[in-house]
Amino acid sequence: MTVSIKDVARAAGVSPATVSRALGGGPVSAELRGQVEAAVKATGYRPNLSARRLRSRHSQTIGLIVADISNPFFTAVARAVEDAAYTAGLRVILCNTDENPQKEAMYLQLMEEERVTGVIFAPTRASVDKLARGTYNFPIVLIDRAGRASGQDAVVLDNFAAAGMLVEHLVAQGYHRITGLFGNASTTGVERHDGYVAAMRLAGLAPAARFIAPSIEAAEAEARRWFTQGTVPEAVIASNGLMLMGVVRAMRAAGKRIPQDMAIAGFDNESWTELAGPGLTVIEQPVADIGRTAMKLLLERLDTPDAPARKVVLGGRCVVRGSTSRISPADAPTA
Amino acid sequence: MTVSIKDVARAAGVSPATVSRALGGGPVSAELRGQVEAAVKATGYRPNLSARRLRSRHSQTIGLIVADISNPFFTAVARAVEDAAYTAGLRVILCNTDENPQKEAMYLQLMEEERVTGVIFAPTRASVDKLARGTYNFPIVLIDRAGRASGQDAVVLDNFAAAGMLVEHLVAQGYHRITGLFGNASTTGVERHDGYVAAMRLAGLAPAARFIAPSIEAAEAEARRWFTQGTVPEAVIASNGLMLMGVVRAMRAAGKRIPQDMAIAGFDNESWTELAGPGLTVIEQPVADIGRTAMKLLLERLDTPDAPARKVVLGGRCVVRGSTSRISPADAPTA
DNA sequence: AGCACCTATGAAATCGTTTTCAGTGTCAAC
DNA sequence: GTTGACACTGAAAACGATTTCATAGGTGCT
């Protein structure tokens, strides 16, 4: 039925060991190597990766565990990770946790059973602290969310500074009552919140922050509440692309103008943000860099398991668009 | 080092066979089952999936091969496939081909080596015909693109009809010079083109179609050319979400208004389309349905390998928004 | 009691590779 | 002419599970 290495060996007139060596680049005479290659072609042999992994004890596979691949931020990171992994000869197993700690635990266990070489992981706030090094028998590189977890390799954005940049920009444009919407599932939300609060205080303004589920729907509902209750801030900062979209949706539904009725700024320079309304001011994260760097850290960790942990902090870029334009007093929000 | 089934057996005072049966739901007395479970906990045993797959000869894994996971259409389909696979106890290996037939061939070969149970595949036009049933030793379900491939299970949109709907809608709104932009990599582009041409003819209008690479950049470049050369159509139909975005970008860059300077309609009801300009009229594909149905077809195929091939054709829904509003004669394009 | 039959169990074979181990043959150096 | 080094090769063990096969013990029926 299926053709194994023994069949190839028989067809080539050599031993299975020689076939294995010929295919794996071991020491084999040019003559036999030729015979083996011919036999492989003739028989249509395909190696069985399960058998190979079992015997050789390395899977050439890494796990990539993120909240939700349909979030464009993770999509972009995932593509970068996959490309880097592929050039390193590794496969990637992708897992969506939906910010659910139970799913996270389940997938980590699955990774153990797959005997993966390593894992790149964007954990929820709940489980980021439980990842003491050595808990799993593979190295983990955290992305996007690291908290103060010290013993772990990680690649994150300078969230504190980035949130501050948005506040400063808004203040410079003349906005004062600036509300922040932050995700309640990740450490990222916390750090951005802290940066927001610090920058507001520095500007002598009163922070007004809300932690909500990091989803389009939650943000939309929150913003809609402002409009119906008449407590509309002058400007809002949304702590990721999904929440940003939720706010824009709510504004359109309520017939509000950006930025005249409310200015908007947020995180994640997704391609739609330049097309919505007057264009949205956002912090651009170096998504491809994050993925590539995570993969690099993982490979280096595999090389030197005992080197001290490294945390790479990347800077965000503030992309200014029309959603935070200065507005003339005549146009100023009245509410 | 790593704990195997033998260690568990020793700890439980039973044979490895009994451990395997206890874990796999085989016939084992309640007493021994309890001992085994205790031993598993005590030893921290994790099954080795490679070994299991090797011996049991089924991988419990399917492949999902798409053009590019960062295309929201495929992202959405992929999530649906993954969720369905997960509830069926299957893992998913995700592969991005970037519309490159060589990568497609490589990944299909990889799927053979992984001994996957089956594959869900969105092929390029170049390779859709080479997939005669029986070429691979796993069943394949085509999604999104099937061409006239008869022997294959497939889940596709009624592209011909959907493109026609867009034309009819535009014509009803008073547009006449309607240009179509179609992807040149997939059969989908061809079918939508054919539906467009047929509907145009039926309306007594002259079709004007272009086949280009299905990317944001290619569509943007094409539309920009119209503006610089002054050959701007009254309306444009873009054959997927990426190309639609390219056209919108070009319009914004050129300072053109939607729909006064050019009306826009397209495929894929991605969440940004409701936020761009006056909202974009699009064909909504039942993305989740496509993924779920593909998984269902695959499972049924595994059950009954010799049943005749089935092609499921799903209908699209036309979501009308401001980008195709009727325009008053005064506002009509002058070019 | 004797027989057939069923269930639970363990010993051993098996899946398809890689890797170890033990050669074999060739060649250069003394 | 012996010796050591070296490059190749094949036989067999090993990887860690599942599955087959044989057996022991019980149960029901005559």
XYZ file of C-alpha atoms (C1' of nucleotides) in Angstrom:
730
model
C 0.000 0.000 0.000
C 2.075 2.897 1.209
C 5.708 2.723 0.235
C 8.239 2.790 3.033
C 11.942 3.270 3.250
C 12.391 -0.483 3.032
C 10.751 -0.586 -0.358
C 13.081 2.116 -1.551
C 16.028 0.209 -0.133
C 14.984 -2.926 -1.946
C 14.489 -1.060 -5.202
C 17.884 0.602 -4.878
C 19.630 -2.560 -3.766
C 20.878 -1.030 -0.528
C 19.969 -1.126 3.128
C 17.324 1.110 4.712
C 20.072 2.807 6.679
C 21.744 3.912 3.495
C 18.515 5.296 2.139
C 18.015 7.250 5.309
C 21.524 8.612 5.100
C 21.235 9.460 1.429
C 18.061 11.441 2.071
C 19.340 13.051 5.213
C 22.653 14.186 3.773
C 24.776 11.610 5.549
C 27.992 10.063 4.230
C 27.003 8.048 1.187
C 28.968 7.386 -1.978
C 27.844 9.325 -5.010
C 26.976 6.120 -6.782
C 24.615 4.786 -4.142
C 23.142 8.219 -3.639
C 22.203 8.228 -7.293
C 20.607 4.804 -7.034
C 18.630 5.873 -4.001
C 17.365 8.998 -5.681
C 16.289 6.991 -8.678
C 14.542 4.478 -6.455
C 12.740 7.258 -4.583
C 11.438 8.606 -7.858
C 10.497 5.186 -9.149
C 8.608 4.180 -6.043
C 7.046 7.557 -5.276
C 8.302 7.360 -1.745
C 7.222 9.985 0.798
C 8.821 9.943 4.215
C 6.498 9.453 7.159
C 6.996 12.479 9.365
C 5.471 10.822 12.402
C 8.012 8.035 12.271
C 10.826 10.454 11.665
C 9.810 12.655 14.574
C 9.353 9.687 16.847
C 12.784 8.293 16.231
C 14.777 11.470 15.848
C 13.138 13.044 18.858
C 12.724 16.479 17.400
C 9.541 17.658 15.788
C 10.776 20.587 13.722
C 7.552 22.230 14.766
C 6.671 25.263 16.834
C 3.382 26.376 18.300
C 1.902 29.826 17.823
C -0.792 30.580 20.363
C -2.735 33.809 19.990
C -6.064 35.193 21.074
C -7.734 35.293 17.700
C -6.256 35.016 14.260
C -9.042 37.136 12.816
C -7.690 40.126 14.697
C -5.542 41.754 11.986
C -2.774 42.429 14.463
C -2.325 38.737 15.116
C -2.845 37.878 11.484
C 0.082 40.061 10.533
C 2.278 38.755 13.314
C 1.356 35.202 12.391
C 2.346 35.665 8.767
C 5.731 36.991 9.841
C 6.246 34.113 12.246
C 5.250 31.580 9.624
C 7.549 33.016 7.015
C 10.462 33.056 9.422
C 9.688 29.556 10.644
C 9.424 28.258 7.136
C 12.835 29.575 6.164
C 14.207 27.926 9.290
C 12.689 24.621 8.218
C 10.037 24.594 10.923
C 6.313 24.037 10.746
C 3.845 26.091 12.727
C 0.796 24.917 14.622
C -1.611 27.801 15.064
C -4.021 27.988 18.000
C -6.766 30.492 18.862
C -7.532 30.925 22.522
C -10.238 33.588 22.280
C -8.711 35.091 25.423
C -9.869 32.018 27.313
C -7.370 30.785 29.934
C -8.800 27.282 29.785
C -8.146 27.067 26.086
C -4.676 28.384 26.703
C -3.937 25.601 29.147
C -5.381 23.041 26.782
C -3.282 24.192 23.863
C -0.116 24.299 25.942
C -0.780 20.718 26.905
C -1.343 19.851 23.274
C 2.008 21.430 22.478
C 3.614 19.092 24.961
C 2.019 16.118 23.317
C 3.183 17.301 19.931
C 6.662 17.556 21.416
C 7.104 20.949 19.806
C 10.487 22.581 19.727
C 9.164 25.817 21.141
C 6.145 28.073 21.466
C 5.370 31.695 20.680
C 2.548 32.816 22.893
C 0.362 35.877 23.511
C -1.081 35.046 26.936
C -4.025 36.538 28.733
C -3.395 38.510 31.853
C -4.681 35.612 33.905
C -2.027 33.161 32.808
C 0.978 35.336 32.109
C 2.287 34.846 35.596
C 1.862 31.106 35.676
C 4.480 30.592 33.018
C 7.527 30.209 35.224
C 10.388 29.039 33.099
C 10.716 25.287 33.228
C 7.027 24.592 33.662
C 7.005 23.181 30.160
C 9.678 21.206 28.455
C 9.911 23.663 25.605
C 10.956 27.294 25.619
C 8.285 29.973 25.324
C 8.625 33.402 23.778
C 5.897 35.825 24.779
C 4.612 38.339 22.282
C 2.495 41.432 22.697
C 1.881 40.710 26.362
C 4.569 40.045 28.910
C 3.583 41.866 32.050
C 6.460 41.962 34.466
C 7.185 38.302 33.814
C 10.922 38.402 34.146
C 12.150 34.925 33.478
C 10.687 34.795 29.997
C 11.865 35.861 26.582
C 9.455 38.389 25.168
C 8.808 40.848 22.350
C 6.481 43.693 23.188
C 5.564 47.217 22.258
C 6.487 50.102 24.501
C 2.852 50.439 25.417
C 3.338 52.989 28.149
C 5.163 55.382 25.845
C 2.841 54.777 22.910
C -0.277 55.606 24.896
C 1.502 58.712 26.123
C 2.221 59.790 22.557
C -1.461 59.655 21.707
C -2.395 61.734 24.735
C 0.265 64.321 23.988
C -0.858 64.574 20.411
C -4.477 65.053 21.397
C -3.572 67.636 24.008
C -1.456 69.513 21.483
C -4.485 69.592 19.192
C -6.470 71.252 21.922
C -8.439 68.356 23.360
C -8.917 68.125 27.112
C -11.656 65.711 28.063
C -10.013 62.565 26.719
C -11.461 59.182 27.589
C -9.512 55.932 27.306
C -10.935 52.513 26.471
C -8.685 49.624 27.417
C -8.870 45.867 26.977
C -9.384 43.953 30.187
C -7.925 40.648 29.060
C -4.254 41.410 28.539
C -1.402 43.128 30.299
C -1.166 45.268 27.192
C -4.383 47.001 28.143
C -3.040 47.694 31.608
C 0.215 49.173 30.351
C -1.526 51.393 27.835
C -3.860 52.513 30.568
C -0.953 53.407 32.804
C 0.743 55.368 30.033
C -2.493 57.188 29.347
C -3.023 58.092 32.977
C 0.554 59.279 33.439
C 0.419 61.473 30.349
C -2.942 62.931 31.342
C -1.676 63.804 34.800
C 1.440 65.327 33.301
C -0.782 67.547 31.180
C -2.780 68.504 34.231
C -5.869 66.678 32.970
C -8.163 64.249 34.716
C -7.973 60.703 33.335
C -11.215 58.901 32.593
C -10.554 55.294 31.706
C -12.726 52.241 31.205
C -11.634 48.613 31.015
C -13.843 46.529 28.738
C -13.689 43.338 26.718
C -11.311 43.862 23.797
C -13.907 43.397 21.078
C -15.715 45.453 18.466
C -19.032 44.844 20.149
C -18.012 45.863 23.654
C -16.442 49.091 22.445
C -19.420 49.895 20.262
C -21.808 49.385 23.149
C -19.727 51.559 25.439
C -19.527 54.431 22.947
C -23.211 54.187 22.157
C -23.928 54.619 25.826
C -22.068 57.910 25.809
C -24.176 59.204 22.968
C -27.476 58.192 24.477
C -26.539 59.511 27.910
C -25.075 62.722 26.585
C -21.730 62.220 28.295
C -19.616 62.444 25.189
C -15.887 63.095 25.682
C -14.013 65.423 23.381
C -11.721 62.642 22.308
C -11.312 58.927 22.852
C -8.332 56.613 22.773
C -9.038 52.979 21.941
C -6.455 50.464 22.989
C -6.587 48.186 19.979
C -7.862 47.883 16.445
C -11.035 46.042 17.350
C -12.104 48.576 19.938
C -11.221 51.380 17.578
C -13.563 49.912 15.022
C -16.303 49.598 17.605
C -16.077 53.279 18.433
C -16.187 54.303 14.770
C -19.227 52.120 14.237
C -21.034 53.693 17.138
C -20.288 57.160 15.818
C -21.619 56.361 12.366
C -24.706 54.774 13.817
C -25.341 57.868 15.905
C -24.659 60.173 12.970
C -21.707 61.814 14.728
C -18.890 63.490 12.825
C -15.192 62.719 13.312
C -13.534 64.731 14.775
C -16.098 67.535 15.207
C -18.349 65.599 17.550
C -15.609 63.425 18.972
C -11.978 62.921 18.033
C -10.599 59.377 17.816
C -7.190 57.853 18.180
C -6.137 54.289 18.741
C -3.749 51.422 18.286
C -2.940 49.252 15.283
C -2.429 50.777 11.867
C -4.724 48.377 10.050
C -5.339 49.151 6.438
C -8.949 50.243 6.948
C -7.979 52.976 9.407
C -6.768 55.189 6.593
C -10.098 54.810 4.805
C -12.544 55.370 7.643
C -13.951 58.864 8.018
C -11.169 61.441 7.709
C -8.588 58.741 8.412
C -7.819 57.571 11.924
C -4.818 58.619 13.970
C -3.173 55.459 15.274
C -0.072 53.974 16.809
C 1.481 51.726 14.222
C 2.979 48.599 15.691
C 5.887 46.989 13.865
C 3.894 43.813 13.377
C 6.237 42.037 11.009
C 9.151 42.928 13.230
C 7.395 41.489 16.230
C 6.873 38.167 14.501
C 10.366 37.980 13.084
C 11.988 38.970 16.346
C 9.972 36.441 18.306
C 11.111 33.710 15.973
C 14.690 34.893 16.265
C 14.554 34.888 20.051
C 13.108 31.401 19.991
C 15.834 30.056 17.722
C 18.532 31.637 19.853
C 16.957 30.244 22.979
C 17.076 26.777 21.456
C 20.749 27.292 20.763
C 21.566 28.485 24.256
C 18.951 27.218 26.686
C 20.646 28.704 29.702
C 21.270 32.243 28.551
C 19.448 34.881 30.573
C 15.967 35.846 29.391
C 15.676 38.747 27.014
C 12.826 41.179 26.633
C 12.776 43.166 23.403
C 10.773 46.369 23.598
C 9.899 47.896 20.242
C 8.746 51.436 19.699
C 5.457 52.428 18.101
C 5.047 55.099 15.446
C 2.307 57.694 15.696
C 0.492 58.017 12.383
C -1.452 61.271 12.431
C -4.620 61.481 10.361
C -7.774 63.563 10.235
C -9.582 61.943 13.148
C -7.621 64.095 15.579
C -7.506 67.368 13.671
C -7.716 70.533 15.693
C -11.242 71.853 15.526
C -12.240 75.497 15.395
C -14.146 76.897 18.407
C -17.247 77.190 16.255
C -17.199 73.502 15.567
C -16.327 72.539 19.097
C -18.484 69.912 20.758
C -21.231 71.470 22.778
C -22.189 68.576 25.002
C 13.689 11.961 31.233
C 10.387 11.987 29.420
C 7.819 9.639 30.865
C 6.385 7.005 28.559
C 3.492 4.660 28.716
C 5.774 2.028 30.217
C 6.513 4.221 33.190
C 2.820 4.685 33.757
C 2.293 0.956 33.456
C 4.954 0.261 36.033
C 3.549 2.863 38.403
C 0.055 1.446 38.041
C 1.188 -2.161 38.293
C -0.318 -3.090 34.934
C 0.905 -3.710 31.412
C 1.408 -0.946 28.827
C -1.436 -2.431 26.815
C -3.816 -1.856 29.679
C -2.711 1.734 30.042
C -3.304 2.301 26.353
C -6.746 0.787 26.608
C -7.646 2.710 29.726
C -6.705 5.977 28.054
C -8.299 5.094 24.762
C -11.609 3.962 26.188
C -11.040 0.268 25.668
C -12.401 -2.537 27.846
C -10.727 -2.139 31.226
C -12.100 -2.913 34.644
C -13.077 0.069 36.725
C -10.481 -0.816 39.289
C -7.519 -0.843 36.935
C -8.812 2.216 35.153
C -8.646 4.065 38.426
C -5.099 2.881 39.090
C -4.048 3.973 35.634
C -5.565 7.403 36.006
C -3.818 7.842 39.315
C -0.534 6.745 37.794
C -0.959 9.187 34.902
C -1.436 12.010 37.364
C 1.443 10.897 39.539
C 3.910 10.575 36.703
C 2.746 13.581 34.701
C 2.486 11.436 31.609
C 1.731 13.060 28.252
C 1.114 10.805 25.285
C 3.495 11.173 22.370
C 1.326 12.038 19.409
C 3.982 11.064 16.884
C 4.148 7.565 18.267
C 0.410 7.324 18.430
C -0.025 8.480 14.861
C 2.675 6.194 13.613
C 1.181 3.098 15.077
C -2.494 3.830 14.734
C -2.054 5.047 11.177
C -4.372 7.969 11.401
C -3.174 11.476 12.101
C -6.381 13.134 13.267
C -5.138 16.107 11.321
C -6.352 17.974 8.283
C -4.620 20.503 6.084
C -6.080 23.884 5.204
C -4.370 25.419 2.200
C -5.336 28.950 1.232
C -3.812 31.813 -0.703
C -3.186 34.137 2.199
C -4.529 34.057 5.702
C -4.252 37.822 5.980
C -7.022 38.161 3.427
C -10.036 38.558 5.728
C -12.102 36.252 3.581
C -9.746 33.384 4.242
C -9.295 34.392 7.843
C -12.992 34.041 8.422
C -13.233 30.759 6.566
C -10.241 29.452 8.454
C -11.759 30.239 11.825
C -14.901 28.362 10.873
C -12.903 25.389 9.639
C -10.804 25.337 12.780
C -13.780 25.496 15.071
C -15.505 22.685 13.200
C -12.339 20.614 13.111
C -11.751 21.132 16.769
C -15.187 19.878 17.727
C -14.547 16.836 15.533
C -11.317 16.167 17.396
C -9.063 17.120 14.503
C -6.078 19.431 14.326
C -5.525 21.822 11.462
C -2.307 22.580 9.638
C -2.592 25.963 7.956
C -0.632 26.810 4.805
C -0.352 30.044 2.815
C 0.401 29.641 -0.866
C 0.395 33.311 -1.886
C -1.297 32.186 -5.110
C 1.936 30.425 -6.025
C 1.427 27.039 -7.728
C 4.862 25.864 -6.651
C 4.036 26.480 -3.021
C 0.769 24.676 -3.546
C 2.549 21.607 -4.820
C 5.023 21.763 -1.979
C 2.339 21.967 0.660
C 0.332 19.161 -0.875
C 3.446 17.036 -0.717
C 3.929 18.064 2.884
C 0.373 16.967 3.590
C 1.228 13.547 2.233
C 4.213 13.322 4.505
C 2.111 14.339 7.448
C -0.309 11.584 6.473
C -3.210 13.967 6.952
C -6.742 12.651 6.980
C -7.884 15.179 4.411
C -7.323 18.606 2.961
C -9.419 21.708 2.409
C -7.925 23.668 -0.418
C -8.451 26.943 -2.296
C -6.377 26.306 -5.421
C -5.114 28.730 -8.005
C -6.506 28.516 -11.485
C -3.283 26.910 -12.630
C -3.579 23.857 -10.425
C -7.302 23.361 -10.067
C -7.389 20.979 -13.004
C -4.452 18.887 -11.907
C -6.305 17.599 -8.885
C -7.853 14.511 -10.405
C -9.338 12.444 -7.653
C -6.910 9.801 -6.500
C -3.783 11.819 -7.175
C -3.277 12.078 -3.478
C -3.990 9.508 -0.849
C -6.278 11.821 1.049
C -9.565 13.382 0.016
C -9.610 17.048 -0.954
C -12.473 19.498 -0.583
C -12.119 22.606 -2.694
C -13.329 25.919 -1.359
C -13.950 29.239 -3.041
C -12.503 28.006 -6.330
C -13.559 24.861 -8.098
C -13.709 25.663 -11.782
C -15.482 22.949 -13.665
C -13.503 20.329 -11.774
C -16.129 17.665 -11.602
C -14.649 14.805 -9.640
C -14.014 16.913 -6.557
C -16.059 17.864 -3.546
C -16.344 21.626 -3.398
C -18.007 24.555 -1.648
C -18.242 27.709 -3.685
C -20.200 30.890 -4.089
C -22.550 31.341 -7.011
C -20.102 33.789 -8.498
C -21.847 34.171 -11.818
C -25.117 35.166 -10.201
C -23.479 37.383 -7.590
C -21.599 39.435 -10.157
C -24.839 39.761 -12.078
C -26.591 41.107 -9.003
C -24.053 43.875 -8.677
C -24.415 44.835 -12.319
C -28.187 44.871 -12.096
C -28.089 46.990 -8.993
C -25.751 49.528 -10.584
C -27.812 49.654 -13.745
C -30.964 50.197 -11.718
C -29.232 53.104 -10.019
C -28.604 54.663 -13.383
C -24.996 53.718 -14.059
C -23.978 52.681 -17.548
C -20.218 52.753 -18.038
C -19.377 50.051 -15.514
C -15.870 48.629 -15.417
C -15.009 45.303 -13.810
C -11.729 44.400 -12.097
C -11.174 40.683 -11.719
C -8.458 38.579 -10.102
C -6.332 36.664 -12.550
C -5.201 33.922 -10.198
C -8.371 32.013 -9.462
C -11.330 30.529 -11.262
C -13.422 32.742 -9.025
C -12.235 35.779 -10.946
C -13.188 34.140 -14.208
C -16.677 33.225 -13.053
C -17.368 36.660 -11.676
C -16.119 38.111 -14.924
C -18.473 35.913 -16.900
C -21.420 36.882 -14.714
C -20.520 40.530 -15.122
C -20.267 40.268 -18.906
C -23.532 38.370 -19.217
C -25.417 40.877 -17.083
C -23.940 43.817 -18.946
C -24.957 42.329 -22.284
C -28.417 41.639 -20.961
C -28.695 45.299 -20.013
C -27.530 46.285 -23.468
C -24.272 47.708 -22.115
C -20.713 47.187 -23.289
C -18.582 45.253 -20.782
C -15.136 46.632 -19.957
C -13.216 44.183 -17.845
C -9.616 43.930 -16.678
C -7.892 40.918 -15.161
C -5.201 41.901 -12.672
C -3.355 40.432 -9.706
C -5.810 40.062 -6.805
C -4.044 42.476 -4.474
C -4.574 45.900 -2.988
C -1.591 47.294 -4.824
C -2.524 46.061 -8.282
C -6.050 47.409 -7.994
C -4.844 50.718 -6.640
C -2.393 51.124 -9.508
C -5.049 50.300 -12.054
C -7.546 52.798 -10.646
C -4.916 55.468 -10.343
C -4.191 55.048 -14.027
C -7.802 55.855 -14.816
C -7.618 59.079 -12.895
C -4.382 60.254 -14.432
C -5.472 59.297 -17.932
C -8.934 60.747 -17.524
C -10.691 57.519 -18.511
C -12.785 57.208 -15.390
C -15.764 54.840 -15.541
C -19.053 55.773 -13.896
C -18.845 52.749 -11.650
C -16.465 49.922 -10.888
C -16.954 46.393 -9.633
C -14.030 44.864 -7.766
C -13.932 41.116 -7.553
C -12.679 40.747 -3.999
C -12.068 42.619 -0.776
C -8.423 43.365 -1.458
C -9.085 44.871 -4.864
C -11.996 46.815 -3.469
C -9.697 48.370 -0.916
C -7.177 49.229 -3.609
C -9.796 51.139 -5.566
C -10.957 53.063 -2.497
C -7.377 53.983 -1.703
C -6.795 55.293 -5.184
C -9.934 57.412 -4.991
C -8.939 58.963 -1.693
C -5.436 59.641 -2.957
C -6.872 61.370 -6.018
C -9.368 63.307 -3.942
C -12.333 61.704 -5.703
C -15.756 61.423 -4.080
C -17.754 58.195 -3.767
C -20.123 57.824 -5.572
C -20.211 61.251 -7.253
C -16.949 60.812 -9.113
C -17.152 57.060 -9.338
C -19.465 54.510 -7.793
C -17.993 51.367 -6.231
C -19.262 47.888 -5.594
C -17.431 44.724 -4.800
C -17.178 41.375 -3.102
C -16.639 40.427 0.544
C -18.536 42.154 3.311
C -15.507 42.837 5.468
C -16.132 44.952 8.507
C -14.291 47.989 7.158
C -16.541 48.248 4.108
C -19.333 49.729 6.170
C -16.982 52.409 7.482
C -15.252 53.539 4.306
C -16.660 56.619 2.614
C -20.458 56.411 2.427
C -20.276 52.641 3.049
C -19.515 50.220 0.261
C -22.060 48.104 -1.582
C -20.819 44.526 -1.532
C -21.739 40.911 -2.028
C -21.614 39.240 1.337
C -20.266 35.729 1.210
C -21.442 33.269 3.863
C -17.887 32.816 5.074
C -18.616 30.835 8.194
C -20.971 28.626 6.249
C -18.327 27.954 3.657
C -15.866 26.787 6.283
C -18.392 24.677 8.168
C -19.757 23.094 5.023
C -16.297 22.266 3.725
C -15.513 20.499 6.966
C -18.808 18.649 6.804
C -18.181 17.497 3.251
C -14.733 16.318 4.242
C -16.010 14.301 7.180
C -18.704 12.706 5.065
C -16.186 11.907 2.371
C -14.058 10.126 4.937
C -17.082 8.104 5.930
C -18.017 7.161 2.391
C -14.957 7.385 0.168
C -16.750 6.154 -2.914
C -19.827 8.335 -2.890
C -20.122 10.633 -5.892
C -18.536 14.066 -5.604
C -20.695 16.887 -4.355
C -20.455 20.548 -5.206
C -22.249 22.894 -2.839
C -23.066 26.279 -4.353
C -23.983 28.939 -1.844
C -25.722 32.193 -2.658
C -24.335 35.643 -1.935
C -26.307 38.489 -0.410
C -26.161 41.961 -1.873
C -25.586 44.545 0.845
C -26.482 47.957 -0.547
C -24.707 50.990 0.872
C -23.952 54.540 -0.139
C -21.146 53.808 -2.581
C -23.688 53.009 -5.290
C -26.329 55.643 -4.554
C -28.111 57.103 -7.513
C -26.594 60.464 -8.299
C -28.457 63.501 -9.533
C -27.691 64.720 -13.076
C -26.025 67.805 -11.630
C -23.553 65.679 -9.754
C -22.959 63.281 -12.599
C -19.392 62.576 -13.583
C -18.274 64.813 -16.400
C -15.244 62.908 -17.632
C -19.480 -31.782 35.359
C -18.512 -30.391 30.779
C -18.676 -27.197 27.176
C -18.910 -22.949 24.725
C -18.434 -18.225 25.113
C -17.264 -13.860 26.617
C -14.262 -10.347 29.131
C -10.214 -8.572 30.939
C -5.394 -8.787 30.704
C -0.423 -9.214 29.310
C 3.283 -10.551 25.964
C 4.877 -9.508 21.846
C 4.559 -7.736 17.180
C 4.204 -3.658 14.719
C 4.181 1.164 12.654
C 8.506 3.652 9.558
C 12.056 5.912 10.573
C 16.967 7.198 12.647
C 20.906 5.924 15.037
C 24.241 2.913 17.038
C 27.409 -0.533 16.436
C 30.224 -3.389 14.128
C 32.320 -4.343 10.452
C 34.693 -4.053 5.425
C 37.669 -2.172 2.183
C 41.040 1.255 0.743
C 44.928 3.910 1.316
C 49.009 6.119 3.236
C 52.733 5.769 6.347
C 56.190 3.383 8.544
C 53.979 -6.217 5.222
C 51.834 -4.517 8.945
C 49.298 -0.801 11.046
C 46.216 2.909 11.749
C 43.024 6.087 9.932
C 39.252 6.850 7.321
C 35.028 6.437 4.539
C 31.149 3.647 3.630
C 27.786 0.254 4.514
C 24.369 -3.017 6.668
C 22.267 -5.418 10.725
C 19.842 -4.503 14.454
C 18.171 -1.647 18.260
C 15.389 2.047 19.474
C 11.715 5.665 19.517
C 6.601 5.238 22.183
C 2.595 4.164 21.275
C -1.458 0.660 19.401
C -2.978 -3.702 18.060
C -2.918 -8.647 17.600
C -2.814 -12.838 19.723
C -2.948 -15.950 23.362
C -4.584 -17.007 27.895
C -6.849 -16.994 32.269
C -10.957 -16.688 34.579
C -15.667 -16.307 34.936
C -20.628 -17.220 33.292
C -24.450 -19.577 31.365
C -26.305 -23.628 29.374
C -26.930 -28.490 28.778
